[in-house]
XYZ file of C-alpha atoms in Angstrom:
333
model
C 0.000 0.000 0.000
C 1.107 3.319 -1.081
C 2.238 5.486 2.022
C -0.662 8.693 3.268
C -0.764 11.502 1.569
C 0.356 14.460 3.315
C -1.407 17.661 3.710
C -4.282 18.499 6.014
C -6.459 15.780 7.772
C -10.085 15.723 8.298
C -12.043 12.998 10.647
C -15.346 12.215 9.171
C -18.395 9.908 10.774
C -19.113 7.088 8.002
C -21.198 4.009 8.059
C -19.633 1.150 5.489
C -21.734 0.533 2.376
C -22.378 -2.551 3.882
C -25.013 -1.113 6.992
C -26.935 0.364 4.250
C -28.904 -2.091 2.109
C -31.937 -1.399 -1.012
C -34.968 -3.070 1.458
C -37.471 -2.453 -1.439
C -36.376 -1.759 -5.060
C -35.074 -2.480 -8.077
C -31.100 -3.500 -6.160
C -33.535 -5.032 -3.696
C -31.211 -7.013 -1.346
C -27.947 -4.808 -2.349
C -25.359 -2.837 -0.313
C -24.345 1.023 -0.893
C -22.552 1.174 -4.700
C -21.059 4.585 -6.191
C -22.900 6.446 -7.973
C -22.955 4.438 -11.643
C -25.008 1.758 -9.876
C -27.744 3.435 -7.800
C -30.898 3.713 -8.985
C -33.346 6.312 -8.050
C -36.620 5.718 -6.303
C -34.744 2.017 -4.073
C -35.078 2.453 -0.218
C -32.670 1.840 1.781
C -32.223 1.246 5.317
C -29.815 1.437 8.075
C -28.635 -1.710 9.900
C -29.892 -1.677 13.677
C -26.719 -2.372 14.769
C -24.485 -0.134 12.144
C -22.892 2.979 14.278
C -20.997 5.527 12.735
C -17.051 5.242 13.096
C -14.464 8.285 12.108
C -12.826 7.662 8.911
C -9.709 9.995 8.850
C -8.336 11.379 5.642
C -5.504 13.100 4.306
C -5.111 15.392 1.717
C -2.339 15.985 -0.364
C -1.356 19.424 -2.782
C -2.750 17.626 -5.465
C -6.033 17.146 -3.972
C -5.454 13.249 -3.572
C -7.248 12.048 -0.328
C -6.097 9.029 0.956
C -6.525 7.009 4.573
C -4.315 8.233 7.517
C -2.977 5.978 9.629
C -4.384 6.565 12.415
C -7.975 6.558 11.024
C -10.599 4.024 12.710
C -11.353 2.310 9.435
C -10.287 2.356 6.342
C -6.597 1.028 5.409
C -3.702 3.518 5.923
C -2.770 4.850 2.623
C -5.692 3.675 0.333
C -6.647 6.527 -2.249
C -10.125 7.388 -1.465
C -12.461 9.358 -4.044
C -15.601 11.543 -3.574
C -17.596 9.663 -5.684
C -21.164 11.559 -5.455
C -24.037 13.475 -3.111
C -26.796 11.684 -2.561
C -30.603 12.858 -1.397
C -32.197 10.614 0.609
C -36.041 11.133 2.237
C -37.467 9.633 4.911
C -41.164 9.288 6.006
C -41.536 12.079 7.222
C -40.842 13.884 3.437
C -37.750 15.725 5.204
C -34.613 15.145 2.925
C -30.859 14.091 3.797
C -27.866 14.764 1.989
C -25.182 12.376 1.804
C -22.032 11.605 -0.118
C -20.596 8.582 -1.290
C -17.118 7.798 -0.852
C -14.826 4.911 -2.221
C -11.413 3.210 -1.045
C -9.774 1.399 -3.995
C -6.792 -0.852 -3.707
C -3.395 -0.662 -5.382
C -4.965 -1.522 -8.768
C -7.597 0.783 -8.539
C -10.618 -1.733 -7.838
C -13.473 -0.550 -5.242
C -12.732 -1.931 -1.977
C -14.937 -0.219 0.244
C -18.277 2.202 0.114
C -18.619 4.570 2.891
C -21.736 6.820 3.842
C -21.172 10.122 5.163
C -24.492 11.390 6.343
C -25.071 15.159 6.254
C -27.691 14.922 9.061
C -29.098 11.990 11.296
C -29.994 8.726 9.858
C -31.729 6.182 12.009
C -32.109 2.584 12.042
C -34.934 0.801 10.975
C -36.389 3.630 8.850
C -36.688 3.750 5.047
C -34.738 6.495 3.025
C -35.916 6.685 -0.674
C -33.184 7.847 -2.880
C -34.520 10.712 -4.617
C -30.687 12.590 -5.730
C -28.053 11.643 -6.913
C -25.194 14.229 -7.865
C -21.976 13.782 -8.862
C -20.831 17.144 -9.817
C -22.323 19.301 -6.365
C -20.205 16.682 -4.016
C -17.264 18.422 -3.732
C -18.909 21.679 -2.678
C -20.663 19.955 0.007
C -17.584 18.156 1.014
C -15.839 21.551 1.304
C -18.490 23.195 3.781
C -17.455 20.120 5.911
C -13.699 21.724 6.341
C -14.127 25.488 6.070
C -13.854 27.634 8.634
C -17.350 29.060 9.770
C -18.768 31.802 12.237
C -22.710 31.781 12.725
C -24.958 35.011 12.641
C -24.812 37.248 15.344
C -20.406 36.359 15.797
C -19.276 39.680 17.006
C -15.536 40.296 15.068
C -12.912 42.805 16.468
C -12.268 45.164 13.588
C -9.356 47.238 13.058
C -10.756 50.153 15.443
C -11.445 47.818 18.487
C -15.459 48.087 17.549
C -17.296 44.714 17.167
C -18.839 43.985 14.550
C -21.970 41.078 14.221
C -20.642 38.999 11.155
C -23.715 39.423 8.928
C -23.023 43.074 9.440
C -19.606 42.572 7.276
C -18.701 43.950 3.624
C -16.100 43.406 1.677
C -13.328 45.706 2.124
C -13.682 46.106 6.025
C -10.920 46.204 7.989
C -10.532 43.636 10.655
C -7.876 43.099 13.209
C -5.484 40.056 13.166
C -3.360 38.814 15.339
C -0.062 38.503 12.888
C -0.669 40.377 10.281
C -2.209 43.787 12.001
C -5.295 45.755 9.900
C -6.661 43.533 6.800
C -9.528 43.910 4.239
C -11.850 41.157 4.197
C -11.960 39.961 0.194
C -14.855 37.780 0.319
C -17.396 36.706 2.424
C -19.148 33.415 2.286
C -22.949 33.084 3.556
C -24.978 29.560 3.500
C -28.160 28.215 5.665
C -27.921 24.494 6.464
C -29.696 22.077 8.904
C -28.077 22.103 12.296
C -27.533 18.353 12.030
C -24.282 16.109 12.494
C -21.066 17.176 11.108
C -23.393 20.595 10.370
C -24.120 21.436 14.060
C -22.903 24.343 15.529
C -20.260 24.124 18.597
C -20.876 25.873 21.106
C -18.088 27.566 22.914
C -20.121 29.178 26.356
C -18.725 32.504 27.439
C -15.833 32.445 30.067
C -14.799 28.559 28.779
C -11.576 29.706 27.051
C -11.741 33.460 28.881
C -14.388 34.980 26.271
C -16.924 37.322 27.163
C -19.587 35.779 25.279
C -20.885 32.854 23.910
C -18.720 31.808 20.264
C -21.090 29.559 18.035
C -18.741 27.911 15.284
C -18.895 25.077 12.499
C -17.438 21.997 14.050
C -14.012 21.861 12.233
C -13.292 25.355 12.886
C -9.726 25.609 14.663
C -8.997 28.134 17.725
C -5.763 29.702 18.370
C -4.452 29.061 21.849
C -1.394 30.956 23.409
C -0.777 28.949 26.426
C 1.500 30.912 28.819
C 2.548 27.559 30.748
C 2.182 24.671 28.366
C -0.263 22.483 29.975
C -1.675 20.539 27.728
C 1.720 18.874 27.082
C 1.960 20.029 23.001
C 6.241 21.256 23.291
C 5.054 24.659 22.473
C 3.103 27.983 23.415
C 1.117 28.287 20.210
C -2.029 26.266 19.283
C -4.872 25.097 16.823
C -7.314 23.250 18.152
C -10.942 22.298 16.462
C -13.689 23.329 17.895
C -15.266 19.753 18.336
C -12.093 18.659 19.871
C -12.740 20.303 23.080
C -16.615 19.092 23.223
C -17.518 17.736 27.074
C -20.953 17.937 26.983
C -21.211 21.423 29.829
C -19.520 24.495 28.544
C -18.773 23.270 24.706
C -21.349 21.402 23.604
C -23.114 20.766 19.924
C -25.969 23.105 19.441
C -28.106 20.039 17.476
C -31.187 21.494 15.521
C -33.188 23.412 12.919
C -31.168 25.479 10.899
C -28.009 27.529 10.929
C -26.700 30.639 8.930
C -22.792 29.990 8.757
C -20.277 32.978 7.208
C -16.887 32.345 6.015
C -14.600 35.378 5.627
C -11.047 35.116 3.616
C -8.201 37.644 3.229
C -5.312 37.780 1.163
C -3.796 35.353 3.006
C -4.916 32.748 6.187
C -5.164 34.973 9.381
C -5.958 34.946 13.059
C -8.898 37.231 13.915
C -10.973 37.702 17.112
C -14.793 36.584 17.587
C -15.943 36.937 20.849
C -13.017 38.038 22.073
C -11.567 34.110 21.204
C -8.908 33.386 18.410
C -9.967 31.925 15.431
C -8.753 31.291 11.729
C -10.307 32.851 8.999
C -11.380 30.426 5.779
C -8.002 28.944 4.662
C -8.376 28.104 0.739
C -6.851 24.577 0.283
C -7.750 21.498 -1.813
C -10.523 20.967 0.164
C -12.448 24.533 0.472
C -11.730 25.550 -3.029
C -15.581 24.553 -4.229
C -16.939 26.944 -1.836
C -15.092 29.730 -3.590
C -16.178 31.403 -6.745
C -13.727 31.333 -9.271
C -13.173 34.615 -10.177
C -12.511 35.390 -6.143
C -9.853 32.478 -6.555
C -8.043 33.684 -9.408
C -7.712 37.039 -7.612
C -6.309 35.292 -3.977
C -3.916 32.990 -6.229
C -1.072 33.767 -3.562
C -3.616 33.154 -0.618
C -1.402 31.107 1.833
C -1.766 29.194 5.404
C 0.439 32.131 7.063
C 2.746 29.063 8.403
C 0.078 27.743 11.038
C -0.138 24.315 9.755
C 2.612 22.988 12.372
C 0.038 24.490 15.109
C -2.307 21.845 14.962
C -2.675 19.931 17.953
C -2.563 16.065 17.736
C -5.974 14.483 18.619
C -4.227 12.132 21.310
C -3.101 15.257 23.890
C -7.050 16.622 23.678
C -8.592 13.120 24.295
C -9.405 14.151 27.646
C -12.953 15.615 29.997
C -10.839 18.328 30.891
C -8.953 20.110 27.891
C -10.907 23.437 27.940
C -10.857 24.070 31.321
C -7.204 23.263 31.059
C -6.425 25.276 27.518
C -8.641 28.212 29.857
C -5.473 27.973 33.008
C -3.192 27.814 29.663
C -4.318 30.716 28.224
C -5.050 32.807 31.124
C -3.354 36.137 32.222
């Protein structure tokens, strides 16, 4: 097996194609396929037993995603491909997006379907497939990894004032934390379902010293200066994803209806202030570009990760009840 791609990594909640079988169709009997071999109108249905395990991926310069090693399925270093969105509806007539992914082998055969549910699926319940859409996966895939604040996210701007997101044009100036005063040269705006890997986190005020509560998407990393290092990471400076520091009390999933997220990108990646927290702004990479229009990416061709990537904290050091209260004693003055 070839070895895993470097580049960033992303953990994402799968079932394998096998948990979700056609129980009345045309495939009647059949597991999960890619895209070629659906057919519209079969229902499927979710195992009873079948529970969603973290398939982690890497992603290379190139845009080639492969397994990382220390994903929960998958095998290290298998290419794996985006194959297509799916719609699926349920009883109840509410719809669920979905998206198809493959692992092939060394010769390029299909060795293993996963589904990556956009919202809740539950056992025992029929899903019709009603979409199927190969060419509208990777901009749902990319919402997955970007960066997003949720209306009413008050940002520091370059006079101190702060600003509610929504109330943001292109242009503004907003403070950073390496780079000083910078215009914001896009802003991205999209209303989703507040379900799974689309849930808000919610970061309640005083948990990491912030005044207020910070509402983010659940990939969206934090910048951490720990004046003793506490956590154990070998240096003062941190990135940290939101959903890393989950414990069910003062960060916790805000699961429900719908959500208006906002991306905003600079010239290059920065550190800004929301709620008086540090957070990244939308870093353009293999995996955001979808969200992007083009003619906004031909203009930030030089956009760049500002050097942060060696920031990112190692999921091992956070697996513990603990980590905000302890990044909070970090961090504190």
């Amino acid at each position: 097996m070839s070895k895993p791609a470097s580049g960033p990594s992303q953990s994402l909640p799968v079932y394998p194609g096998d948990a979700f079988v056609v129980s009345d169709g045309a495939n009647l009997g059949d597991a999960l396929a890619f895209g070629d071999d659906l057919m519209l109108d079969d229902v499927y249905t979710l195992s009873y037993a079948a529970t969603p395990a973290r398939l982690t991926i890497r992603i290379s310069q190139a845009g080639r995603m492969s397994v990382a090693g220390n994903s929960a399925v998958g095998t290290p270093g298998a290419d794996i491909h985006l194959d297509c969105a799916i719609t699926l509806m349920p009883p109840d007539g509410v719809v669920i997006d979905a998206l198809v992914l493959v692992q092939v082998d060394d010769a390029g055969h299909v060795d293993q379907v996963y589904l990556l549910p956009l919202a809740q699926l539950l056992p025992r319940t029929p899903y019709a497939l009603v979409g199927i859409d190969a060419k509208g996966a990777a901009a749902k895939f990319a919402h997955l990894a970007s960066a997003r604040f949720t209306r009413g996210t008050h940002i520091t701007m370059a006079s101190g004032a702060q600003t509610p997101i929504e109330d943001l044009r292109v242009g503004d100036r907003v403070l950073t934390r390496y780079d000083g005063v910078q215009e914001v040269r896009w802003i991205g705006q999209s209303t989703v379902r507040a379900t799974g890997d689309f849930a808000p986190i919610r970061i309640a005020a005083g948990t990491l010293n912030n005044a207020h509560d910070l509402l983010v998407s659940g990939d969206h990393r934090l910048f951490i200066y720990q004046r003793s290092d506490k956590l154990g990471a070998g240096r003062s400076e941190l990135l940290i994803k939101a959903r890393h520091l989950l414990n069910g009390d003062t960060v916790t999933v805000q699961d429900g209806g719908f959500v208006d997220y906002f991306e905003l990108l600079f010239d290059s990646h920065q550190i800004i202030y929301a709620e008086g927290i540090a957070a990244e702004s939308m870093l353009i990479d293999t995996r955001t570009q979808p969200v992007v229009p083009d003619e906004v990416r031909a203009l930030l061709n030089r956009h760049t990760g500002s050097g942060m990537a060696e920031l990112d904290v190692t999921e091992a050091l956070l697996d513990r009840p603990d980590v905000a209260e302890v990044l909070r004693r970090a961090s504190a003055r």
